[in-house]
Coordinates of C-alpha atoms in Angstrom, one line a residue:
X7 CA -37.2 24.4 -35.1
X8 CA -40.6 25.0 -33.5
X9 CA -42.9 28.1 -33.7
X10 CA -43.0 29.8 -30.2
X11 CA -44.4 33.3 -29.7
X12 CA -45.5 33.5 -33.4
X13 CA -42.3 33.0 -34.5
X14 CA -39.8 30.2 -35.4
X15 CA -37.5 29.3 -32.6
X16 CA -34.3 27.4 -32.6
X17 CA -33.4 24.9 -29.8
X18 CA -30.8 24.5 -27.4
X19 CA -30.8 20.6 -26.9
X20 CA -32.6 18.0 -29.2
X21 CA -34.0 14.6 -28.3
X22 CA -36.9 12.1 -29.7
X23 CA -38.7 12.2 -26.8
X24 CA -38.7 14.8 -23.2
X25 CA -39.8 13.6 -20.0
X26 CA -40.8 16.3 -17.5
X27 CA -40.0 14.8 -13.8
X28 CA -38.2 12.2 -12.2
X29 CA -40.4 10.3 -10.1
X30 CA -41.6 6.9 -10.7
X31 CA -43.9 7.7 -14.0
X32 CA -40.9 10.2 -15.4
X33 CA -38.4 7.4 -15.2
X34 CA -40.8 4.4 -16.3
X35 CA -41.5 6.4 -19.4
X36 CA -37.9 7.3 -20.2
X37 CA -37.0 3.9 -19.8
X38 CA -39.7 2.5 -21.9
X39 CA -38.7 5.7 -24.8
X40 CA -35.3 4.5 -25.0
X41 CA -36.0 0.6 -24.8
X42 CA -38.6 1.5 -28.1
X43 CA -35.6 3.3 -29.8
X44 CA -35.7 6.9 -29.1
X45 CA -33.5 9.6 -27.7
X46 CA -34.3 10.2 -24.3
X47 CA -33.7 13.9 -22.7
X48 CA -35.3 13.8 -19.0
X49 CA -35.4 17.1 -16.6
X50 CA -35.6 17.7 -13.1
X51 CA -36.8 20.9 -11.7
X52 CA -35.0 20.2 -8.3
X53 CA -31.1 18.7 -8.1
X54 CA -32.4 15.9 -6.5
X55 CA -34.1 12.9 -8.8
X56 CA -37.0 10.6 -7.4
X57 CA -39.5 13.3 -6.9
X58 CA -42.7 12.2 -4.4
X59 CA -41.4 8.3 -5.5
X60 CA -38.6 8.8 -3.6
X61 CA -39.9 9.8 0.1
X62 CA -42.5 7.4 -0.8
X63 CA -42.7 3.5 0.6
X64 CA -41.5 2.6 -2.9
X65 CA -44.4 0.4 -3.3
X66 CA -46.3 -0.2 -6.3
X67 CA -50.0 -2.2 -6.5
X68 CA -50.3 -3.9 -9.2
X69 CA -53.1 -6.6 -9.6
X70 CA -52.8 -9.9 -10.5
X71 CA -49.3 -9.6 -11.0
X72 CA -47.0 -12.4 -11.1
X73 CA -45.8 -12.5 -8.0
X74 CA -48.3 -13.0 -5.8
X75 CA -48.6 -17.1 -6.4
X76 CA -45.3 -16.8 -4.6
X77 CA -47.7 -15.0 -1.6
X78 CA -50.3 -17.6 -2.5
X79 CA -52.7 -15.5 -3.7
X80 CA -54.7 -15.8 -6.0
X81 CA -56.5 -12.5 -8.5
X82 CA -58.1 -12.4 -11.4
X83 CA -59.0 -9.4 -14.1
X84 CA -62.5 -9.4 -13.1
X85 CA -61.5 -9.0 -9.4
X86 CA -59.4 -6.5 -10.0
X87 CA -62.1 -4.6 -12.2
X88 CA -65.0 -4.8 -9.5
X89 CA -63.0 -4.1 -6.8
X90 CA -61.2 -0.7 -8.5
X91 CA -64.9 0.6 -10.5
X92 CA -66.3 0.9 -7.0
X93 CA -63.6 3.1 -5.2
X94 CA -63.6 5.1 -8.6
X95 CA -67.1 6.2 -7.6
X96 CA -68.1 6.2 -11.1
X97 CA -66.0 9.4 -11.8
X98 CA -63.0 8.0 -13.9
X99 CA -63.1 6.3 -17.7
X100 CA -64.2 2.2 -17.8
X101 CA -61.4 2.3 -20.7
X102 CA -58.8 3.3 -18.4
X103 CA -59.1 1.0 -15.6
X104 CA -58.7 -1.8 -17.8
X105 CA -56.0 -0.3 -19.3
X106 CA -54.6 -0.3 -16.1
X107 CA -55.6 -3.5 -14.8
X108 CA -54.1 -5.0 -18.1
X109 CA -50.7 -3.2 -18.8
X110 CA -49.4 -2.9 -15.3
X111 CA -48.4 -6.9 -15.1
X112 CA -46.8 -6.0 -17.9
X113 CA -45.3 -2.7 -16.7
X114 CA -43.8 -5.0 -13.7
X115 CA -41.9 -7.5 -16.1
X116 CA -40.9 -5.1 -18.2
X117 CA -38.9 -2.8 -15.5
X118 CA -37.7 -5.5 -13.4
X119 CA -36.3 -7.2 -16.9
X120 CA -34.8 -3.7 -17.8
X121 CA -33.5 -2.4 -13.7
X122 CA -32.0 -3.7 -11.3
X123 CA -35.5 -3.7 -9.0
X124 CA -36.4 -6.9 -8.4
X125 CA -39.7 -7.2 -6.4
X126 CA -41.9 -9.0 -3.9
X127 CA -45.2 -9.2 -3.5
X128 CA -46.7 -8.5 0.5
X129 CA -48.4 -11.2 1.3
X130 CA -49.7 -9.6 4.9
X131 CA -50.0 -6.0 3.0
X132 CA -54.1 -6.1 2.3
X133 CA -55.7 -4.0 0.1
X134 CA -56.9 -0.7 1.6
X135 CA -60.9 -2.3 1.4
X136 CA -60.2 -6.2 1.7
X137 CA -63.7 -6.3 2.9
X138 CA -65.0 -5.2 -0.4
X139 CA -65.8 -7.7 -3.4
X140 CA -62.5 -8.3 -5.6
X141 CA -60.9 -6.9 -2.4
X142 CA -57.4 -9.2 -1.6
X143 CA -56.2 -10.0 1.8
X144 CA -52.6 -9.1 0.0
X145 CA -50.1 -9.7 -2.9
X146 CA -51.2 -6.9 -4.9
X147 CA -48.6 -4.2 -3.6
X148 CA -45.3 -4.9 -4.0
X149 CA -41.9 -4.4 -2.3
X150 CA -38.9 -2.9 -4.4
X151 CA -36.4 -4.1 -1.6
X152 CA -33.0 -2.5 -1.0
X153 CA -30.8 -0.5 -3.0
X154 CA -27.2 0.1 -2.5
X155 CA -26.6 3.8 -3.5
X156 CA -23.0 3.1 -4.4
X157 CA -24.2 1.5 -8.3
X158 CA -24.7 5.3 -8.8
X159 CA -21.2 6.4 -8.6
X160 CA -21.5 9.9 -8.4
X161 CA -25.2 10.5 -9.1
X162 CA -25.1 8.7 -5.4
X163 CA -25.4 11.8 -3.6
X164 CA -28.4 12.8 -6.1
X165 CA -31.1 10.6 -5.0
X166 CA -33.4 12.1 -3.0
X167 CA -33.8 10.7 0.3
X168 CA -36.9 10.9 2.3
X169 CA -36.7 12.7 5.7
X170 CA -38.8 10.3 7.3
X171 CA -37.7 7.0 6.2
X172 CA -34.0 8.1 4.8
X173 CA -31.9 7.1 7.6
X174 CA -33.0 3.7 7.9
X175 CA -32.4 0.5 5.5
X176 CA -35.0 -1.7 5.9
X177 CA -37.7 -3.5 3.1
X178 CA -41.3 -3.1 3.2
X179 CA -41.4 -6.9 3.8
X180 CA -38.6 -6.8 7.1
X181 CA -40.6 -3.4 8.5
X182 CA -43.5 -5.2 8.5
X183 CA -42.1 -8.7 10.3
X184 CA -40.3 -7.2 12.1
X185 CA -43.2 -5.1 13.6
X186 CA -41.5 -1.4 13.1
X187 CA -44.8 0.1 14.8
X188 CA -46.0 -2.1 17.6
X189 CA -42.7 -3.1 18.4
X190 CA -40.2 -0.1 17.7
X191 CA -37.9 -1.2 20.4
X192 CA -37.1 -4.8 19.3
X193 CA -35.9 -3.7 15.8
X194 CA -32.0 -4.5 14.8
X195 CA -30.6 -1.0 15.4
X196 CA -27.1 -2.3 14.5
X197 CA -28.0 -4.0 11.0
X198 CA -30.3 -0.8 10.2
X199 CA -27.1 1.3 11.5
X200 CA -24.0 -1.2 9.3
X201 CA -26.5 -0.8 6.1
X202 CA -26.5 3.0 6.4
X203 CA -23.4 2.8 6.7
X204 CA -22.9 1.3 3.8
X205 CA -25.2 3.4 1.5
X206 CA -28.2 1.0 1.3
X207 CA -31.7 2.9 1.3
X208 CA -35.2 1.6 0.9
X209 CA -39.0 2.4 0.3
X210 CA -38.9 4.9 -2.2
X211 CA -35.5 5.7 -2.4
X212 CA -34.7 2.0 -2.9
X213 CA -37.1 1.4 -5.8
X214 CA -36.0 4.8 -7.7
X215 CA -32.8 4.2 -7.4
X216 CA -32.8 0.6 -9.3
X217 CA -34.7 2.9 -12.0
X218 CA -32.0 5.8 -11.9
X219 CA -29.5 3.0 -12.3
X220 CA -31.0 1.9 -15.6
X221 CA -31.2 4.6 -17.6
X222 CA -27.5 5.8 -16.2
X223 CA -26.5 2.9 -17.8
X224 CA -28.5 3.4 -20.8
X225 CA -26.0 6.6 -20.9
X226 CA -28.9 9.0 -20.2
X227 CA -28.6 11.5 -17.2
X228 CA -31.3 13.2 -16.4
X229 CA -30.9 17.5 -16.2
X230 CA -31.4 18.7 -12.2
X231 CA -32.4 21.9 -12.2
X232 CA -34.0 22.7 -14.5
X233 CA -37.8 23.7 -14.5
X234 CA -40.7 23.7 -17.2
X235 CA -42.1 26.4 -17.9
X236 CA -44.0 26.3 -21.8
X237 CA -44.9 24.5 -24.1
X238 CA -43.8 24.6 -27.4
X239 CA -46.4 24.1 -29.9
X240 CA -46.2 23.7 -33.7
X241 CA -49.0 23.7 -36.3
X242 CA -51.3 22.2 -33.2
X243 CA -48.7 19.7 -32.2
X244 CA -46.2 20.1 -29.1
X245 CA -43.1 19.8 -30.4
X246 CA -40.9 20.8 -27.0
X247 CA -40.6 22.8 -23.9
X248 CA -39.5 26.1 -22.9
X249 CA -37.6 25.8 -19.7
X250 CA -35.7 27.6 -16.9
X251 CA -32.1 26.0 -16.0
X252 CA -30.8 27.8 -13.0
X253 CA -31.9 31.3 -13.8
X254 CA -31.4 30.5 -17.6
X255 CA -34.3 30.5 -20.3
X256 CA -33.4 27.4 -22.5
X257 CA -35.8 25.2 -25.5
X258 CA -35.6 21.8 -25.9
X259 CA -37.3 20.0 -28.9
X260 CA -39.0 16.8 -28.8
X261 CA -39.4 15.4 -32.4
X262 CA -41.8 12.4 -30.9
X263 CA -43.2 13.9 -28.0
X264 CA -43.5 15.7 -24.4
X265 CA -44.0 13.6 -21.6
X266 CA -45.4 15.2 -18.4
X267 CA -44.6 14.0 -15.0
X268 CA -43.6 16.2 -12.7
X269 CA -46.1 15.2 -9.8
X270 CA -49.4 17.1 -8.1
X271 CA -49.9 21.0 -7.2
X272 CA -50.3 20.2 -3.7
X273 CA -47.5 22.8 -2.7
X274 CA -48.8 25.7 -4.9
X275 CA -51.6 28.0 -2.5
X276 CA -53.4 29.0 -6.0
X277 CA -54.3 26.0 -7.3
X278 CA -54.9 24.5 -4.0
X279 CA -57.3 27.5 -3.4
X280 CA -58.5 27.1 -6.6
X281 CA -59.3 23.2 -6.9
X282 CA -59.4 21.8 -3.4
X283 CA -60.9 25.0 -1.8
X284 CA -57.3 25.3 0.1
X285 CA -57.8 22.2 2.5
X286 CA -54.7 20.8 1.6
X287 CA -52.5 22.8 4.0
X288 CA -49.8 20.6 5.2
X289 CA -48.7 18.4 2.2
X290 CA -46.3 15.5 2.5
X291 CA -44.2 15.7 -0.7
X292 CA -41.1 17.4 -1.9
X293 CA -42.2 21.1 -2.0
X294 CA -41.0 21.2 -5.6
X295 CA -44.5 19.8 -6.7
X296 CA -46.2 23.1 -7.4
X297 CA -48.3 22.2 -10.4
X298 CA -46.4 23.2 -13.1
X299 CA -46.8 20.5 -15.3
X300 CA -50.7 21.0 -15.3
X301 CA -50.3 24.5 -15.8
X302 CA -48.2 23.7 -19.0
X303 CA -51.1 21.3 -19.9
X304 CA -53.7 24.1 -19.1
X305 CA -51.6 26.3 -21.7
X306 CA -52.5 24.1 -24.5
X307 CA -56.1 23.2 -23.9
X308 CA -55.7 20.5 -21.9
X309 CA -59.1 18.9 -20.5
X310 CA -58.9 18.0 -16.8
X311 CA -60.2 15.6 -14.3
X312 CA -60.4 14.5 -11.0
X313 CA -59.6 18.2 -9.6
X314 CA -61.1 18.0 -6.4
X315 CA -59.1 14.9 -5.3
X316 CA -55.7 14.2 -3.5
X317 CA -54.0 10.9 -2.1
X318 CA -55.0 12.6 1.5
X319 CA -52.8 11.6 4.8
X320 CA -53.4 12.8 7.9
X321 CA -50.2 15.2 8.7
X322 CA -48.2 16.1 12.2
X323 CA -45.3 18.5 12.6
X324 CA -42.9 18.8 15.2
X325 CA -41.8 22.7 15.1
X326 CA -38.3 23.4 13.6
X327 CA -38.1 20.2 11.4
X328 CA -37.9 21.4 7.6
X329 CA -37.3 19.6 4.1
X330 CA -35.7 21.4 1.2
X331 CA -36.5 24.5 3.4
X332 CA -40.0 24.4 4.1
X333 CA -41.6 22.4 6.9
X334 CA -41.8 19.3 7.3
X335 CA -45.0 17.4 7.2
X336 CA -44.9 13.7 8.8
X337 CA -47.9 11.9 7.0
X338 CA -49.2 9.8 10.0
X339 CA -50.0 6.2 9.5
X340 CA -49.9 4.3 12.7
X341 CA -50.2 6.8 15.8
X342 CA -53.9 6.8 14.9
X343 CA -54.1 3.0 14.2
X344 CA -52.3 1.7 17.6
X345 CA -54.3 1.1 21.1
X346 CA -54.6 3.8 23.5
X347 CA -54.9 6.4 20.7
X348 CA -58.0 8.4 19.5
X349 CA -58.4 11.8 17.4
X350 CA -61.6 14.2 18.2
X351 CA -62.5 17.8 17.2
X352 CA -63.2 20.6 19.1
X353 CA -66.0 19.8 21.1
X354 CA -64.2 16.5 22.5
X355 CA -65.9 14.2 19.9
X356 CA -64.6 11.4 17.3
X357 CA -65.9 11.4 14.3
X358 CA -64.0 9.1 12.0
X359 CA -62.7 5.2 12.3
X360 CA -58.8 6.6 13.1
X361 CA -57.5 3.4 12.2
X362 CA -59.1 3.2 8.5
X363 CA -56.9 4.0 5.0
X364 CA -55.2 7.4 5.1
X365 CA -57.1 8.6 2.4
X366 CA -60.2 7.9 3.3
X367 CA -59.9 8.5 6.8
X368 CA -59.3 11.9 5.8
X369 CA -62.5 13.0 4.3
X370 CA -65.0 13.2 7.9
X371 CA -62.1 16.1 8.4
X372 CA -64.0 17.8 5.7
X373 CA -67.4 17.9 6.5
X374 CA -69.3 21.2 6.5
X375 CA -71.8 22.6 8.6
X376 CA -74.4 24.8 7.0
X377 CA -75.6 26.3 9.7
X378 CA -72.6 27.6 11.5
X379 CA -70.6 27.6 8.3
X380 CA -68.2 25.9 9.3
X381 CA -65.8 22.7 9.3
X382 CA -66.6 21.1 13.0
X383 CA -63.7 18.7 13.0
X384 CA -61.3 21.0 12.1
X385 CA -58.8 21.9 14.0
X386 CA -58.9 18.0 15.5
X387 CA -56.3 16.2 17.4
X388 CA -54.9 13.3 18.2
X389 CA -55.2 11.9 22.0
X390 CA -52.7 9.3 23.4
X391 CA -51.8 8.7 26.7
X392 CA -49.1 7.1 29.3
X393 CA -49.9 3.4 28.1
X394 CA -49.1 4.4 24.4
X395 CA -45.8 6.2 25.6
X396 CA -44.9 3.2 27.0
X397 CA -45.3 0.8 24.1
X398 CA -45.2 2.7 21.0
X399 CA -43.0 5.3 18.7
X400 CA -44.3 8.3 18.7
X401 CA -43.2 10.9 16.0
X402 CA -39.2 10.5 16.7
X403 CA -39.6 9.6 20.2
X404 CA -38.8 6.0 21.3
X405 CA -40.7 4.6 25.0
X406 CA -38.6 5.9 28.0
X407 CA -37.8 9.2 25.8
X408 CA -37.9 12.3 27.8
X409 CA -40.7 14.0 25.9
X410 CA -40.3 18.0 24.3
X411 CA -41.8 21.4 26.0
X412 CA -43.3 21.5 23.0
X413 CA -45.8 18.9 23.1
X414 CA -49.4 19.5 24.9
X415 CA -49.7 17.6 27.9
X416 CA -51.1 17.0 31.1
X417 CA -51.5 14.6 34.0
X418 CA -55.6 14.7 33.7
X419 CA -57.8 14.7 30.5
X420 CA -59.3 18.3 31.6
X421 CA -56.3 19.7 31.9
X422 CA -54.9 18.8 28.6
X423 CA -58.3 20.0 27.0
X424 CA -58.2 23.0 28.4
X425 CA -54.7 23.6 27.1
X426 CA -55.4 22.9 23.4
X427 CA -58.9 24.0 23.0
X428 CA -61.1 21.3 23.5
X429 CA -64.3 20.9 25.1
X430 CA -63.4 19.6 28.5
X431 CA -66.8 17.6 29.1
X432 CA -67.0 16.3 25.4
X433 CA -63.6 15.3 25.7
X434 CA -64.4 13.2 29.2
X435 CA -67.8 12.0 27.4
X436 CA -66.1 10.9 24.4
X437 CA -62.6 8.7 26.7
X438 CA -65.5 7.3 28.8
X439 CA -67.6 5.9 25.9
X440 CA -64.4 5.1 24.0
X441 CA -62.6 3.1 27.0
X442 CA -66.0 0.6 27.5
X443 CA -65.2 -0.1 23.8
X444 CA -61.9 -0.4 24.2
X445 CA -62.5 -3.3 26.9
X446 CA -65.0 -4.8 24.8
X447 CA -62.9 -5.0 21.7
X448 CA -65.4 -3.8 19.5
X449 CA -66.0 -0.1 18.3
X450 CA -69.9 0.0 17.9
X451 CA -69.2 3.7 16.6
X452 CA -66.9 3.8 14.0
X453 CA -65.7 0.4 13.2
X454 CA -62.4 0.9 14.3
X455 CA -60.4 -2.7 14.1
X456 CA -62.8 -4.6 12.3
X457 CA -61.0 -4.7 8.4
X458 CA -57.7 -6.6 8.4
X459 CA -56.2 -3.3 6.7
X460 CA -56.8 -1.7 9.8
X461 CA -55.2 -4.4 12.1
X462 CA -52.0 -4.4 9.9
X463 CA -50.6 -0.8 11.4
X464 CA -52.1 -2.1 15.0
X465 CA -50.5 -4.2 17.5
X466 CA -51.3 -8.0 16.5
X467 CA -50.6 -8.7 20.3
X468 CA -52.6 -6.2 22.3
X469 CA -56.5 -7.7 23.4
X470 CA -58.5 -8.0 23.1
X471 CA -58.5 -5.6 20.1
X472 CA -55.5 -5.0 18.0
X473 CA -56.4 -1.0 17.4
X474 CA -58.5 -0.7 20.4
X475 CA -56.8 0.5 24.1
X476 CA -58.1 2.7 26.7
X477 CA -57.1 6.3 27.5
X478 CA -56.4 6.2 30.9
X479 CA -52.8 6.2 32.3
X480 CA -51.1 9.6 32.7
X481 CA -49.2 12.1 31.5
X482 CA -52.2 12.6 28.2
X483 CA -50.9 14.5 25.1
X484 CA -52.7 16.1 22.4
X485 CA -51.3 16.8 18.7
X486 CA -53.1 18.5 16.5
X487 CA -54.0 16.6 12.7
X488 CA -53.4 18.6 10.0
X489 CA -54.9 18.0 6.2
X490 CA -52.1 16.4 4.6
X491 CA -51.9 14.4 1.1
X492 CA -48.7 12.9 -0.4
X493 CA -50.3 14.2 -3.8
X494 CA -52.5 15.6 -5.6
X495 CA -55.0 13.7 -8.0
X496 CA -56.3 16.0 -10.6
X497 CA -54.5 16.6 -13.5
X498 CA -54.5 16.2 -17.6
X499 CA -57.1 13.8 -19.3
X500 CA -55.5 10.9 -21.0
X501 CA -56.4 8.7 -23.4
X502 CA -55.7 4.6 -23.0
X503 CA -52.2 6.2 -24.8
X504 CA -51.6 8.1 -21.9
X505 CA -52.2 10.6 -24.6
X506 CA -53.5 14.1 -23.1
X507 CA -57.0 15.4 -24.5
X508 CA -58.0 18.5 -25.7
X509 CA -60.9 20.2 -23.4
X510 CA -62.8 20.3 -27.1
X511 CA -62.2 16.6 -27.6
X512 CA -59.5 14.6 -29.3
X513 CA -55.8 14.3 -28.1
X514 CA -53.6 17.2 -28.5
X515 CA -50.3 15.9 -30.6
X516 CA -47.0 15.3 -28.9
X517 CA -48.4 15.6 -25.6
X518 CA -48.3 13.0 -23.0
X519 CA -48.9 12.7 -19.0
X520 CA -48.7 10.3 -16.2
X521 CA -48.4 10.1 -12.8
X522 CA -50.1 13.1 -10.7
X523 CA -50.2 15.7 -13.3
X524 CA -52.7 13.6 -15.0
X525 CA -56.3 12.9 -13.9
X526 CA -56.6 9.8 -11.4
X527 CA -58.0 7.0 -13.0
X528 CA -59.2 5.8 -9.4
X529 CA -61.5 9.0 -8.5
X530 CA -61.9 8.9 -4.9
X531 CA -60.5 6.2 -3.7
X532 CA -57.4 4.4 -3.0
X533 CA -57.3 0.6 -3.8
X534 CA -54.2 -0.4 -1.8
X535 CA -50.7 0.8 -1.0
X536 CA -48.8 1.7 -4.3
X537 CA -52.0 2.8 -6.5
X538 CA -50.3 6.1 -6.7
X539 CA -47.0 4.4 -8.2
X540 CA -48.7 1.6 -9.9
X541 CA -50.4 3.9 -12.0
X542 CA -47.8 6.5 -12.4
X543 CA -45.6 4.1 -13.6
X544 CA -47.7 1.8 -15.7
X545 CA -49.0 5.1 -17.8
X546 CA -45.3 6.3 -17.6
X547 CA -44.5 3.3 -19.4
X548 CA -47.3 3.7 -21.7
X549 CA -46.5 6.8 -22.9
X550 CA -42.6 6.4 -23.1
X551 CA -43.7 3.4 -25.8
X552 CA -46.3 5.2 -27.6
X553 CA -44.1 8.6 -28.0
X554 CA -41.1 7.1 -29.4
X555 CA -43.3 4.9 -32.4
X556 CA -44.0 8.2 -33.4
X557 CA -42.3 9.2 -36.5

């Protein structure tokens, strides 16, 4: 029994230790609880597991981690340090960057010695600032492969599949050999179509399934459905969690500890208003991620961190599509990266490198006028023309596709301003001074093609830049860029336990986070693909360990 509302209240289930979400940190902690000893309980609020991991690419950075000799690579701790203390910005604990430069090789041993994921380190995948120092040319995000969904037996149809990437079965490592952006048209549609087929999935799906494997056969099976709402706290410690199981108030007790991961609140208006002044509008996760794990945390005191942050992606919607019955937002990362492409805001003009790290790309979007009081590159767009069509993928359409009604566009520039909104002469200024770079090769503006990161989503055979092609060839369309993230960043304060801290100091008993609903330990920035996962998993693990010693 726990006290809850002043008075002593009896439980429906009981377990050692509760994790709260099934993403990548959820299941890394579970795993680690029940490996330690303890009795595992894990809930879902959704009936699908894998959370944000799962319409993820599946990919986790981890630095110097043992694979990536096998890249021939080589890393060190103090690379890793330097290079992750500067895109912190100063704004995140010196104690828990090591922490995470230190445990995650472990972390990576651990689950692939415990699941079925076996993984590979991307030798060609550079780090999302290569140019800075400690900054790697690659190896440091790894690949979780392919799964095939039928280990799950009948959780098969439980794993939730992104509505991007879900149709398709290929690794991190094949998409990017076999050049799934600049080359959409000379990928093996019948070998992606025979391992459909057969129930292989990848990215996320493929590296959260492996997980879900592992604790199914570890006999523990995770409750869909069923939603946090309270904490249950007794004599200062959190002891378990009031929840709501398809319309049904139930308790669970947690004799070792509460483990929160159940993602960012970048689908819940309030705290969006409330923490990123409500410029998130077009998120890219599940929409089950509404922040209700931090508001659990805030129910107890928690301190938080890191509030004004998100793992920002540029977003574009084609009307009608929807996931889990909201709209669905495509996070965009090569459109903007390939030649013939450039984005610009209302009065014609770029204003960012289009071809930089989707999070960081994102933050010119932001930038505020005084004077007018407002946001001048918002609303922006994206401008490609008939050269791209010709070449590249754009949203679901293949080159040779007839193209929707739907889309803006126009056989001249002006025309296609005129349609959307944008200045007509800034628009012609802006293609005119872009083109003469184009043809040079060099973008004396904004830098566009001159880190490796950005030439990895180009077109290694276009020159003489791969990111840089002129806007010239008819019919032109515009798409408007909406402020997307695939997660929020602020979250719970946690110690090198992954324990969470009380706003008035000192860590608040039975309580545990990881993954989005606790503070980023990388600030800002971004280091490379799979930070997001690296870290959610490595503190997931963490805290899974530490809760069940416990006693």
């Amino acid at each position: 029994m726990g006290f809850f509302g002043g008075k002593k209240q009896k439980f429906d289930v009981e377990c050692d230790v509760l994790v709260v979400g099934s993403g990548g940190a959820g299941l890394a902690a579970a795993l680690a609880a029940h490996e330690a000893g303890a009795r595992v309980v894990v809930v879902e609020k959704s009936d699908k597991i894998g959370g944000a991991t799962a319409v993820s690419g599946g990919v986790l950075w981890v630095p110097n981690n043992h694979h990536m000799p096998e890249a021939g690579i080589k890393d060190s701790r103090e690379d890793a340090l330097r290079y992750t203390a500067r895109l912190a910005d100063g704004r995140s604990s010196t104690a828990l960057i090591e922490t995470y430069i230190d445990r995650a090789p472990e972390m990576l041993k651990f689950i692939e010695q415990k699941t079925p994921v076996k993984f590979k380190a991307l030798g060609r995948y550079p780090d999302y600032h290569p140019e800075f120092e400690g900054g790697k040319p690659g190896g440091r995000s790894l690949d979780p492969g392919l799964f095939d969904t039928k280990e799950l037996g009948g959780w098969k149809d439980k794993l939730r599949r992104s509505p991007v990437f879900g149709a398709t079965a290929m690794s991190v490592t094949e998409a990017t050999d076999w050049g799934v952006f600049s080359k959409p048209l000379a990928l093996p549609f019948k070998l992606l179509a025979k391992r459909f087929s057969e129930g292989l999935v990848c990215y996320g799906a493929a590296l959260v399934g492996g997980l879900l494997k592992a604790l199914l056969d570890r006999k523990i099976e995770p409750m869909l459905g069923t939603a946090g709402k309270e904490l249950v706290v007794d004599g200062g410690r959190v002891v378990g969690l009031r929840a709501d199981q398809r319309g049904k108030e139930i308790f669970i007790s947690a004799r070792r500890g509460v483990i929160l991961a159940s993602g960012g609140f970048e689908w819940s208006k309030e705290l969006n208003a409330q923490f990123l002044g409500g410029q998130l509008t077009h998120p890219n996760s599940p929409p089950s991620n509404e922040g209700d794990g931090l508001k659990m945390a805030m129910g107890v005191g928690a301190n938080l961190g890191n509030m004004s942050e998100a793992w920002w992606c540029p977003s574009l919607v084609v009307p009608g599509e929807e996931y889990d019955g909201r709209p669905l937002n495509r996070g965009d990362f090569a459109t903007r990266s390939l030649p013939h492409s450039i984005i610009v805001n209302r009065r014609g003009q770029r204003f960012v490198n289009e071809a930089h790290n989707y999070n960081d790309m994102m933050k010119p979007f932001f930038t505020f006028d005084p004077v007018s009081y407002q946001r001048p590159n918002l609303p922006a767009w994206i401008i490609i023309d008939g050269n791209y069509l010709a070449k590249y993928m754009f949203l679901t359409f293949l080159p040779g596709m007839p193209l929707p009604d739907w889309l803006p566009k126009a056989d001249s520039l002006d025309a296609l301003a005129r349609r959307v909104g944008i200045d007509p002469a800034g628009l012609a200024a802006t293609v005119a001074r872009f083109n003469k770079l184009a043809e040079e090769g060099v973008d004396h503006d904004f830098r566009r093609g001159e880190s490796s990161y950005d030439h990895f989503y180009g077109d290694p055979d276009h020159k003489p830049s791969p990111n840089l092609g002129v806007i010239a060839k008819p019919p032109f369309i515009a798409l408007e860029v909406h402020p997307g993230a695939i997660g929020t960043k602020g979250g719970a304060v946690v110690d090198v336990n992954a324990q969470v801290q009380r706003a008035t100091g000192g860590a608040i008993p039975g309580l545990y986070a990881a993954g989005n609903v606790m503070a980023g330990i990388t600030g800002p920035g971004y280091p490379g693909a799979g930070s997001t996962i690296g870290t959610g998993m490595t503190f997931g693990w963490i805290a899974g360990g530490h809760a069940a010693a416990q006693k």
